[in-house]
mmCIF file of C-alpha atoms in Angstrom:
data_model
loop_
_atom_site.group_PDB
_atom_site.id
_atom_site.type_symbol
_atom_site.label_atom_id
_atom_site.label_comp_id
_atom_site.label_asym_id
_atom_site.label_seq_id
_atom_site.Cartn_x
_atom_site.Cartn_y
_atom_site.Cartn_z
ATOM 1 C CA UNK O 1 0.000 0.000 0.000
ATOM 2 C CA UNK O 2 3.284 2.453 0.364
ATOM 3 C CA UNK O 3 3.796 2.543 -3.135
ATOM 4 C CA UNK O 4 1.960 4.416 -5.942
ATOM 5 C CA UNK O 5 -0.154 2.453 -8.257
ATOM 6 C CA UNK O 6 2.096 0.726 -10.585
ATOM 7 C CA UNK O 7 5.572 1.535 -8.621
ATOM 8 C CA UNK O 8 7.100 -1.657 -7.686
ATOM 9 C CA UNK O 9 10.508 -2.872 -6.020
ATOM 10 C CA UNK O 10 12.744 -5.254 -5.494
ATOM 11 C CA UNK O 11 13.409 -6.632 -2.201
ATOM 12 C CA UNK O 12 16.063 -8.566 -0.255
ATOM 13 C CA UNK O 13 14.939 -9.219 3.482
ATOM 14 C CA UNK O 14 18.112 -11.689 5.596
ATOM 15 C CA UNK O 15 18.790 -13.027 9.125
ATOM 16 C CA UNK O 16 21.957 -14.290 10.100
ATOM 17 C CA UNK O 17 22.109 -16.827 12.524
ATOM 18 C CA UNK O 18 25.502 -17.095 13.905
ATOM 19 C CA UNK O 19 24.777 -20.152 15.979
ATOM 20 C CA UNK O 20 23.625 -21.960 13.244
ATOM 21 C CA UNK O 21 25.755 -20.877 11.179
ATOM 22 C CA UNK O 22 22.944 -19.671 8.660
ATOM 23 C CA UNK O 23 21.511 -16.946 6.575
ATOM 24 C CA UNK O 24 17.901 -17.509 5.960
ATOM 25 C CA UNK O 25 16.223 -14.906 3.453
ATOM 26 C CA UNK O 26 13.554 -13.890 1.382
ATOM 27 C CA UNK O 27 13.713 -12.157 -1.848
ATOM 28 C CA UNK O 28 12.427 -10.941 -4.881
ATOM 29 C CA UNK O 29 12.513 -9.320 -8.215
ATOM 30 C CA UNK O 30 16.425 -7.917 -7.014
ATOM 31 C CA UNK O 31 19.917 -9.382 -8.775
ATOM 32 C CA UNK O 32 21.024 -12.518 -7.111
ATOM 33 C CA UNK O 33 23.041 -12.198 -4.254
ATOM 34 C CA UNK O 34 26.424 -14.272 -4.377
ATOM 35 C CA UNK O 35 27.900 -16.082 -1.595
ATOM 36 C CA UNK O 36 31.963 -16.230 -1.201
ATOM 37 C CA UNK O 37 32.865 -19.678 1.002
ATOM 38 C CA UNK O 38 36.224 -21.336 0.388
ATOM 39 C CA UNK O 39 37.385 -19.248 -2.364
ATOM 40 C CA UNK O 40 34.425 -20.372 -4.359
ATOM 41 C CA UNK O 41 31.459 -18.026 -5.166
ATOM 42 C CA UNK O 42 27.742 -19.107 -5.139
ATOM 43 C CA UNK O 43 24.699 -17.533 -6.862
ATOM 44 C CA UNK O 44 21.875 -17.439 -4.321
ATOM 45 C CA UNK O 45 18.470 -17.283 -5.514
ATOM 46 C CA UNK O 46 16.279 -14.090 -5.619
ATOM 47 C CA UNK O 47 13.309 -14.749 -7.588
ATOM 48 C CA UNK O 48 10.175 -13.703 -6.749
ATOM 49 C CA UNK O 49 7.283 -11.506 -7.500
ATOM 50 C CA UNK O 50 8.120 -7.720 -7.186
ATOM 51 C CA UNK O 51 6.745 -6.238 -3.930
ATOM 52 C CA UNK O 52 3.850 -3.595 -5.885
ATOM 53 C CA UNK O 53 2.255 -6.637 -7.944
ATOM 54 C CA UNK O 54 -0.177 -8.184 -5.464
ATOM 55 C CA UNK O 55 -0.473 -7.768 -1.489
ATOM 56 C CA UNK O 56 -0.983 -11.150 -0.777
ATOM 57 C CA UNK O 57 2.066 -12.927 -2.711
ATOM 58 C CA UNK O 58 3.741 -15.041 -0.032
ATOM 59 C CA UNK O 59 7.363 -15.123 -0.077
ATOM 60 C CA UNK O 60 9.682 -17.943 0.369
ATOM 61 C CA UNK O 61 12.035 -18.297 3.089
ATOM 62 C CA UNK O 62 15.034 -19.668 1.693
ATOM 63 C CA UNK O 63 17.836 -20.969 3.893
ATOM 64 C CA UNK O 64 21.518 -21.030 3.037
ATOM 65 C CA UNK O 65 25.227 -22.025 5.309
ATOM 66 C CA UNK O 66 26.969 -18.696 6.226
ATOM 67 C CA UNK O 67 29.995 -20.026 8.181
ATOM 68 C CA UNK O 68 33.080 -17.978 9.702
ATOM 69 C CA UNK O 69 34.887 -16.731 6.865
ATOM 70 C CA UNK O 70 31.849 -16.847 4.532
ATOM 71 C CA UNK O 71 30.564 -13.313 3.103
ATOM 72 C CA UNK O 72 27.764 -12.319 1.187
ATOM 73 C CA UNK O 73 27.274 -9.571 -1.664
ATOM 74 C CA UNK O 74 24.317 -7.508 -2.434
ATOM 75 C CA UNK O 75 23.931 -5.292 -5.468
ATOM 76 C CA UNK O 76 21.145 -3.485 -7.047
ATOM 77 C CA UNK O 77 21.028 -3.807 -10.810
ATOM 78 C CA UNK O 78 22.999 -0.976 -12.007
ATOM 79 C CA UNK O 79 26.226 -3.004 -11.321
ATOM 80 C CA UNK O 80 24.793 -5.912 -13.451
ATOM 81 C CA UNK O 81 23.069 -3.347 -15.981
ATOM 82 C CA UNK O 82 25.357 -0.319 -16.748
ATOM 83 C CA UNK O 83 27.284 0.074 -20.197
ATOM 84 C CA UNK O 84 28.987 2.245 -22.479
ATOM 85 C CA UNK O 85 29.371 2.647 -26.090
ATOM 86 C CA UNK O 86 32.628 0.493 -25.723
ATOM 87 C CA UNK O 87 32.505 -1.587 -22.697
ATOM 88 C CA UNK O 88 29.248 -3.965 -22.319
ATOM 89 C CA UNK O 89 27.494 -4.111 -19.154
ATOM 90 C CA UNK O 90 28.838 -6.922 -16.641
ATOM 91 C CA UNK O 91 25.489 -9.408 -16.512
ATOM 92 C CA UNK O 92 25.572 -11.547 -13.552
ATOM 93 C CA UNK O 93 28.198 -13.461 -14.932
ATOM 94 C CA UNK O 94 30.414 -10.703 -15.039
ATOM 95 C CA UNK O 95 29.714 -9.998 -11.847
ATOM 96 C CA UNK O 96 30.386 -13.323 -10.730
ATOM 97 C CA UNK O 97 33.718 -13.678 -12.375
ATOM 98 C CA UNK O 98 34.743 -10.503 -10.629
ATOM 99 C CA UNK O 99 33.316 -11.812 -7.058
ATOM 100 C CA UNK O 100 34.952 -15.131 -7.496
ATOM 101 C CA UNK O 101 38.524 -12.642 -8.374
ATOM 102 C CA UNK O 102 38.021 -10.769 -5.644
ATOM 103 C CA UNK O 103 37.630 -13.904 -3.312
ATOM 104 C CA UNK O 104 40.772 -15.786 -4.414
ATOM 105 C CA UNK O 105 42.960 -12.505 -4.064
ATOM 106 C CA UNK O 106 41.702 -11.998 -0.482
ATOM 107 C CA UNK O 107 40.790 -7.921 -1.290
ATOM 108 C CA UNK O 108 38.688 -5.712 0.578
ATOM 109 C CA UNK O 109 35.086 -7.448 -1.740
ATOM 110 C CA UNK O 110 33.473 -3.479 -1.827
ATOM 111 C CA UNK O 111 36.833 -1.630 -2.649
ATOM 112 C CA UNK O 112 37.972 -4.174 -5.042
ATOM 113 C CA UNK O 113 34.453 -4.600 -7.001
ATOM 114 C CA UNK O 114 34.030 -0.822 -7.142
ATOM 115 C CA UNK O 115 37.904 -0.125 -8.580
ATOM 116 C CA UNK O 116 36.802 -3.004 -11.142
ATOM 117 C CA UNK O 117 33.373 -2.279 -12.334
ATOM 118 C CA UNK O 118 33.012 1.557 -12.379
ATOM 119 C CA UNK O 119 35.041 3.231 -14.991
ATOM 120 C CA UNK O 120 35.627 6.007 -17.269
ATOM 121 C CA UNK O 121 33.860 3.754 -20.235
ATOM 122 C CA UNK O 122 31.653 2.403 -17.941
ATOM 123 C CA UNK O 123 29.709 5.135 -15.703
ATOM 124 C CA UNK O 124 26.863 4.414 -13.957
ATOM 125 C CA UNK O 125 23.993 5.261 -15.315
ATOM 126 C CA UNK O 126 21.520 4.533 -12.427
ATOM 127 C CA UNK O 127 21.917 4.359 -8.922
ATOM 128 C CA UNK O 128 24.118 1.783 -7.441
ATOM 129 C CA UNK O 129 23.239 -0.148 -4.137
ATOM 130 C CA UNK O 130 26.499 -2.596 -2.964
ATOM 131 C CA UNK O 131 27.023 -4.290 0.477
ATOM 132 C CA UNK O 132 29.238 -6.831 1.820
ATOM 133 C CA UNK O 133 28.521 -8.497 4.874
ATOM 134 C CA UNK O 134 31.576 -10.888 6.073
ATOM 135 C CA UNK O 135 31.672 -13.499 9.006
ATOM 136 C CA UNK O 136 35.410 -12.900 10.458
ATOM 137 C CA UNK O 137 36.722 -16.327 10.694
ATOM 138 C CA UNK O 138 37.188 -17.974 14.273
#
């Protein structure tokens, strides 16, 4: 009911659990998160009707591991969707390849995907959402 007849967002809603060592989460409409664990870099899922279409869409809670060391990355689409003239926009596989980099050179994820994905022939052209959340490892 907040937004104006035909407005409608994306939405990523998580709880950590550090006990269990989990990150359960709901989602929809949004780029898929990606999970760094073990140098490896997973794709999480974030379908889901956009919140706008229809008040009573229920929303699945989705469960995932999120152990010491683990981080997760959360972007809005202007990472995945900006491009220039010269340099094509990064698609979630772009984006992937540069989290999985990132992961196996052990650099600061936000620093590190910002230096590599905004440049002079490829501003952004919308505004960009980007957080990391890391576990420190025991």
């Amino acid at each position: 009911d907040i937004l104006p007849l035909g407005q409608f967002a994306a939405m990523f809603f998580g709880v950590f659990d550090a006990r269990r060592d989990q990150l359960s989460y709901a989602a929809c409409g949004g780029p898929n998160p990606m999970i760094t664990r073990d140098g490896r870099v997973t794709v999480l899922d974030a379908s889901g009707v956009f919140l706008g279409i229809d008040a009573d869409v229920p929303y699945e809670t989705r469960v995932e591991s999120f152990r010491p060391g683990d981080g997760v990355l959360l972007f809005s689409d202007a990472l995945i969707e900006s491009a220039a003239p010269n340099a094509p926009a990064l698609a979630q596989e772009g984006v992937l390849a540069l989290c999985g980099a990132v992961t196996a050179e052990g650099l600061d994820p936000i620093g590190a995907v910002l230096d590599r994905a905004i440049t002079p022939r490829r501003p952004m052209k919308d505004d960009l959402t980007l957080i990391w959340i890391g576990r420190p490892k025991a």
